[in-house]
CSV table of N, CA and C in Angstrom, one decimal:
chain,number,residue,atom,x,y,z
A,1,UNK,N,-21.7,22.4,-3.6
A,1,UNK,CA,-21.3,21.1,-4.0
A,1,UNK,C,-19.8,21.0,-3.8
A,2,UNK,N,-19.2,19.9,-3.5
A,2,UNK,CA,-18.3,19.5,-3.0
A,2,UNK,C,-17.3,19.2,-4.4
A,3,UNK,N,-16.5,19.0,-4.9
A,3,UNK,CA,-15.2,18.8,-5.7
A,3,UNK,C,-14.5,17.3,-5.2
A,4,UNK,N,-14.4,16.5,-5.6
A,4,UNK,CA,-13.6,15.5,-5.2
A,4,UNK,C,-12.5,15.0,-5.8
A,5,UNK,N,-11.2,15.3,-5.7
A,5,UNK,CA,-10.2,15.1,-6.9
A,5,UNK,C,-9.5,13.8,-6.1
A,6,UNK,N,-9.3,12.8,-6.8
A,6,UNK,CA,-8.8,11.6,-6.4
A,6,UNK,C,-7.1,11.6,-6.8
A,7,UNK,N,-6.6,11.8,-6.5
A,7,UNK,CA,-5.0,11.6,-6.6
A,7,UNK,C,-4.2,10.5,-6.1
A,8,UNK,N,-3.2,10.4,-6.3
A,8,UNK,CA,-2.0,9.5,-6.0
A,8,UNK,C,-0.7,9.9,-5.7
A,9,UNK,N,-0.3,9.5,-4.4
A,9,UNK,CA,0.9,9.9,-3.8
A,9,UNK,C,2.1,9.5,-4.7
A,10,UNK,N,3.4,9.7,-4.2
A,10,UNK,CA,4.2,8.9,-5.0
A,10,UNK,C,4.3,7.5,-4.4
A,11,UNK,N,4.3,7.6,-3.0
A,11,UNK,CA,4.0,6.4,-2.2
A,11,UNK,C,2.6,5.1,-3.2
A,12,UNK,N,1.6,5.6,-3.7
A,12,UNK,CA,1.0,5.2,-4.5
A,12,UNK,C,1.2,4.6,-5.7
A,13,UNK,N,1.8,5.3,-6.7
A,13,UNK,CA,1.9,5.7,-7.8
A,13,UNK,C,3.2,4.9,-8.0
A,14,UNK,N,4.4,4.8,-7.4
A,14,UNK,CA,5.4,4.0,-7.4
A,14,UNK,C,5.5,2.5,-8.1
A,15,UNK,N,4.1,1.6,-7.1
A,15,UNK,CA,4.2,0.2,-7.3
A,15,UNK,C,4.2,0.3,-8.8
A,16,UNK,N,3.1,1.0,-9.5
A,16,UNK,CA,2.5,1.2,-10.7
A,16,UNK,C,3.3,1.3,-11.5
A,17,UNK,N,4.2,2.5,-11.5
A,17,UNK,CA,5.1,2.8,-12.3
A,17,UNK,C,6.2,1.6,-12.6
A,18,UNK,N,6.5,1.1,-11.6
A,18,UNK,CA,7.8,-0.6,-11.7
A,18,UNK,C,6.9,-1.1,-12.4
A,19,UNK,N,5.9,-1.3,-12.4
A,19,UNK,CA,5.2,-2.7,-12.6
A,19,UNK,C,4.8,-2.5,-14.2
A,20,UNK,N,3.9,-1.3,-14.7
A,20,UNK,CA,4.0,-0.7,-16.0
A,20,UNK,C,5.2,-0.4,-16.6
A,21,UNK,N,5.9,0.1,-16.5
A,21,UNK,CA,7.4,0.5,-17.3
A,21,UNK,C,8.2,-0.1,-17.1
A,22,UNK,N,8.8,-0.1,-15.6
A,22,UNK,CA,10.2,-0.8,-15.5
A,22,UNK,C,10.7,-2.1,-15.8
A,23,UNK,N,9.9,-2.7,-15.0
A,23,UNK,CA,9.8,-4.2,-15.3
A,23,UNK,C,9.0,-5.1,-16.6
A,24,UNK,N,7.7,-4.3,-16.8
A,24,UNK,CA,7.1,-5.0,-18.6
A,24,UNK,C,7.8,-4.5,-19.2
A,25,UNK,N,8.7,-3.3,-19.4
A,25,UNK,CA,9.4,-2.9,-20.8
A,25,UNK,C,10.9,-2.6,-20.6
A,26,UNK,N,11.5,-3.2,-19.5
A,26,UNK,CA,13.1,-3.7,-19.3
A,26,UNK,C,13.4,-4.6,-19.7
A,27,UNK,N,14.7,-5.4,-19.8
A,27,UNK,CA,16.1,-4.5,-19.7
A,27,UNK,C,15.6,-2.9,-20.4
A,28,UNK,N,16.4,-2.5,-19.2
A,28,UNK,CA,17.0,-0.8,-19.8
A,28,UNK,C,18.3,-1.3,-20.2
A,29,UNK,N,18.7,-0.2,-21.5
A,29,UNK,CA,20.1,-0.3,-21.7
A,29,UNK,C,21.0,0.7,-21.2
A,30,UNK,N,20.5,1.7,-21.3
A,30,UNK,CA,20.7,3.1,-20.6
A,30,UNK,C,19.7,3.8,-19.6
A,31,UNK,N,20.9,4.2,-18.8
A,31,UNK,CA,20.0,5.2,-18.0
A,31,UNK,C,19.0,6.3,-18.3
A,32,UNK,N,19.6,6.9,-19.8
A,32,UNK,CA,18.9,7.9,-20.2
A,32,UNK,C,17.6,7.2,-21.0
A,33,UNK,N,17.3,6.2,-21.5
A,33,UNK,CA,16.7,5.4,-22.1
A,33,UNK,C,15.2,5.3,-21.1
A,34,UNK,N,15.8,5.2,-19.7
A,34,UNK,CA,15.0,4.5,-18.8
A,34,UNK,C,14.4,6.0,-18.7
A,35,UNK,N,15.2,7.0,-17.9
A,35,UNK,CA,14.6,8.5,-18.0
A,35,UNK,C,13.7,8.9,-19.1
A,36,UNK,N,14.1,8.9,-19.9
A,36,UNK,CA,13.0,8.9,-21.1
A,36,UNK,C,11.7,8.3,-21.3
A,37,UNK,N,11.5,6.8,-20.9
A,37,UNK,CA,10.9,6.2,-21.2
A,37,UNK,C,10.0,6.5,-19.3
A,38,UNK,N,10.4,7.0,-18.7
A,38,UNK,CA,9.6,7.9,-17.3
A,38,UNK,C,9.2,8.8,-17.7
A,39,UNK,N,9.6,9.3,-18.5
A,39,UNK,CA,9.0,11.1,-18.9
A,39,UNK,C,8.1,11.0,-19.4
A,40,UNK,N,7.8,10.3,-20.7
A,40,UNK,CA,7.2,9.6,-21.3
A,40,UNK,C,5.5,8.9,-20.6
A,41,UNK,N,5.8,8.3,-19.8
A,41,UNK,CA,5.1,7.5,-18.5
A,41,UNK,C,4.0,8.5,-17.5
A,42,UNK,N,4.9,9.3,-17.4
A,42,UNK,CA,4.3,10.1,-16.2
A,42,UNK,C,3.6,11.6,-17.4
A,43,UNK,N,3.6,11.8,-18.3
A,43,UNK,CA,3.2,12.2,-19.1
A,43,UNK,C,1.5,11.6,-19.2
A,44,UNK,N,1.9,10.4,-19.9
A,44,UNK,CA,0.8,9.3,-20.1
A,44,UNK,C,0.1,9.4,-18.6
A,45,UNK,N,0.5,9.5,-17.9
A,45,UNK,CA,-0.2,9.1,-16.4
A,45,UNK,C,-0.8,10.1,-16.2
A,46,UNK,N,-0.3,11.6,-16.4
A,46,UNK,CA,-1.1,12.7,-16.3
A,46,UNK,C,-2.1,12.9,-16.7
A,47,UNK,N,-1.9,12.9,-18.3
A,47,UNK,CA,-2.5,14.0,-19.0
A,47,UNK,C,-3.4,13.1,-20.0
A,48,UNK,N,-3.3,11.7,-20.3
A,48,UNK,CA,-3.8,10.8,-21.2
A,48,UNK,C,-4.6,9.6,-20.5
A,49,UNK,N,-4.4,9.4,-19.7
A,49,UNK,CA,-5.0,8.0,-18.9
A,49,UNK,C,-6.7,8.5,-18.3
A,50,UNK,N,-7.3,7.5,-18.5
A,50,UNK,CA,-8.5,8.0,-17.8
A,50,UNK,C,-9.1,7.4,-16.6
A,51,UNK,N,-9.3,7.9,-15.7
A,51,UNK,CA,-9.4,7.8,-13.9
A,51,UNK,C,-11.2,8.1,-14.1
A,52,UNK,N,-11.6,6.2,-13.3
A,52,UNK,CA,-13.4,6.4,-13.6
A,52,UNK,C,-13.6,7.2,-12.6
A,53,UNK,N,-13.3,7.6,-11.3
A,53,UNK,CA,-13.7,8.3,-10.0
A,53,UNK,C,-13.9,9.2,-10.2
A,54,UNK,N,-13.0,10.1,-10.9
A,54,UNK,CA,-13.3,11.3,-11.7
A,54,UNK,C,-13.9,11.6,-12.9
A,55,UNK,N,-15.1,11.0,-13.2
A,55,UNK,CA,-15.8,10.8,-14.6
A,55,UNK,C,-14.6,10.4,-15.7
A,56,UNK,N,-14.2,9.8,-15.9
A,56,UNK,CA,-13.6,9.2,-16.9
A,56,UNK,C,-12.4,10.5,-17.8
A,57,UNK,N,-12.1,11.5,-17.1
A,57,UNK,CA,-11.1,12.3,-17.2
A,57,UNK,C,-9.8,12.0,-17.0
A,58,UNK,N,-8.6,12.6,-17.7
A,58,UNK,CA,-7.4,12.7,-17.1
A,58,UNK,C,-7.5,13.8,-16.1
A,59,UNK,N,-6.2,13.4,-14.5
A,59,UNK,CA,-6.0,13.9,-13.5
A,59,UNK,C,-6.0,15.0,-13.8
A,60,UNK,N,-4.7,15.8,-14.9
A,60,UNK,CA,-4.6,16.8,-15.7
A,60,UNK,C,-5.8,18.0,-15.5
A,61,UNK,N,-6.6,17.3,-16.2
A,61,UNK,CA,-8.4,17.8,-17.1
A,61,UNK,C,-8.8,18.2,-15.8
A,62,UNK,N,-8.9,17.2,-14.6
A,62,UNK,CA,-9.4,16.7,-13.1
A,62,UNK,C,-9.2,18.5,-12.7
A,63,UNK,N,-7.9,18.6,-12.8
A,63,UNK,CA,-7.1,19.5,-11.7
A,63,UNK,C,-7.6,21.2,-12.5
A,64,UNK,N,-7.5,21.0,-13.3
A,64,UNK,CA,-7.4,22.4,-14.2
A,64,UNK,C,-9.1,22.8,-14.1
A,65,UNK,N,-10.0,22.0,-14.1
A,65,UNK,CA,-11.4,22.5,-13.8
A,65,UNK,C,-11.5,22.9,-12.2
A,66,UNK,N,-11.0,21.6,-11.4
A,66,UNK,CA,-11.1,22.2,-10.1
A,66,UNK,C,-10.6,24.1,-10.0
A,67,UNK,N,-9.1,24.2,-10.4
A,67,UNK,CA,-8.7,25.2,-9.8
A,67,UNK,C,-9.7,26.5,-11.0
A,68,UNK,N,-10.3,25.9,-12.0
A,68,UNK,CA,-10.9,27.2,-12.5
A,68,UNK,C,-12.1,27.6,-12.0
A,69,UNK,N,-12.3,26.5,-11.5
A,69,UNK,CA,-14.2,26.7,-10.5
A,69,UNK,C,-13.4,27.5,-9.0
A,70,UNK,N,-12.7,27.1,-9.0
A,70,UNK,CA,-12.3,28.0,-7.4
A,70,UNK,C,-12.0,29.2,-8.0
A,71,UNK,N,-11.3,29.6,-9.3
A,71,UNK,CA,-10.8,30.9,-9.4
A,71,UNK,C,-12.2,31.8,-9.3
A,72,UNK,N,-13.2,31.3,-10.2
A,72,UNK,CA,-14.4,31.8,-10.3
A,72,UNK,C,-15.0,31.7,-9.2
A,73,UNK,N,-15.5,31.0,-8.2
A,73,UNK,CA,-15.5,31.2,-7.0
A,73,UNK,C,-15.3,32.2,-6.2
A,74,UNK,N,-14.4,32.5,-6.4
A,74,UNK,CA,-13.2,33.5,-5.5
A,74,UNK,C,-13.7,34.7,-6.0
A,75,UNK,N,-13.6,34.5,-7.4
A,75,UNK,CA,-13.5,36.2,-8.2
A,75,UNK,C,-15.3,36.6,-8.2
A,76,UNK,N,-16.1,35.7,-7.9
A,76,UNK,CA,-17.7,36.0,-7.8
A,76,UNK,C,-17.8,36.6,-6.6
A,77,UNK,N,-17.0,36.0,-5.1
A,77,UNK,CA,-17.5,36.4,-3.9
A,77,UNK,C,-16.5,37.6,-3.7
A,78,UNK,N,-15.5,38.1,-4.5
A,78,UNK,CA,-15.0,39.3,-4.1
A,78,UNK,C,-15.8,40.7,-5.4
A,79,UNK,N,-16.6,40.1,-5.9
A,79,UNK,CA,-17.8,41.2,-6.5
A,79,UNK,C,-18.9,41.5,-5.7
């Protein structure tokens, strides 16, 4: 069986980010403000958001099973 992990470029992911953070929750006052409030964002985007393509998982969750099914993979066919 095949693995299908659906991601987003930054080319992708970009419009999203203006459109969610910068612009619904600007004026920024500060730069570091704005920084923060990306960290914050891309946090949420990773590790908390849920993506139906990938059963209803965060990318995070997505990524961490894939590479553990390969590790096991790997470590079965070199027994």
């Amino acid at each position: 069986a095949t693995t299908e992990i659906y991601t987003l470029s930054l080319h992708d992911a970009l419009p999203i980010y203006k459109a969610e953070l910068v612009y619904h929750r600007g004026p920024w006052k500060t730069i570091e403000s704005l920084e923060l409030a990306t960290l914050t964002w891309v946090t949420w985007f990773n590790h908390t958001r849920l993506l139906e393509p990938i059963g209803n998982i965060p990318p995070a969750e997505a990524e961490e099973r894939y590479y553990s099914q390969a590790l096991t993979q790997a470590t079965t066919a070199c027994t």
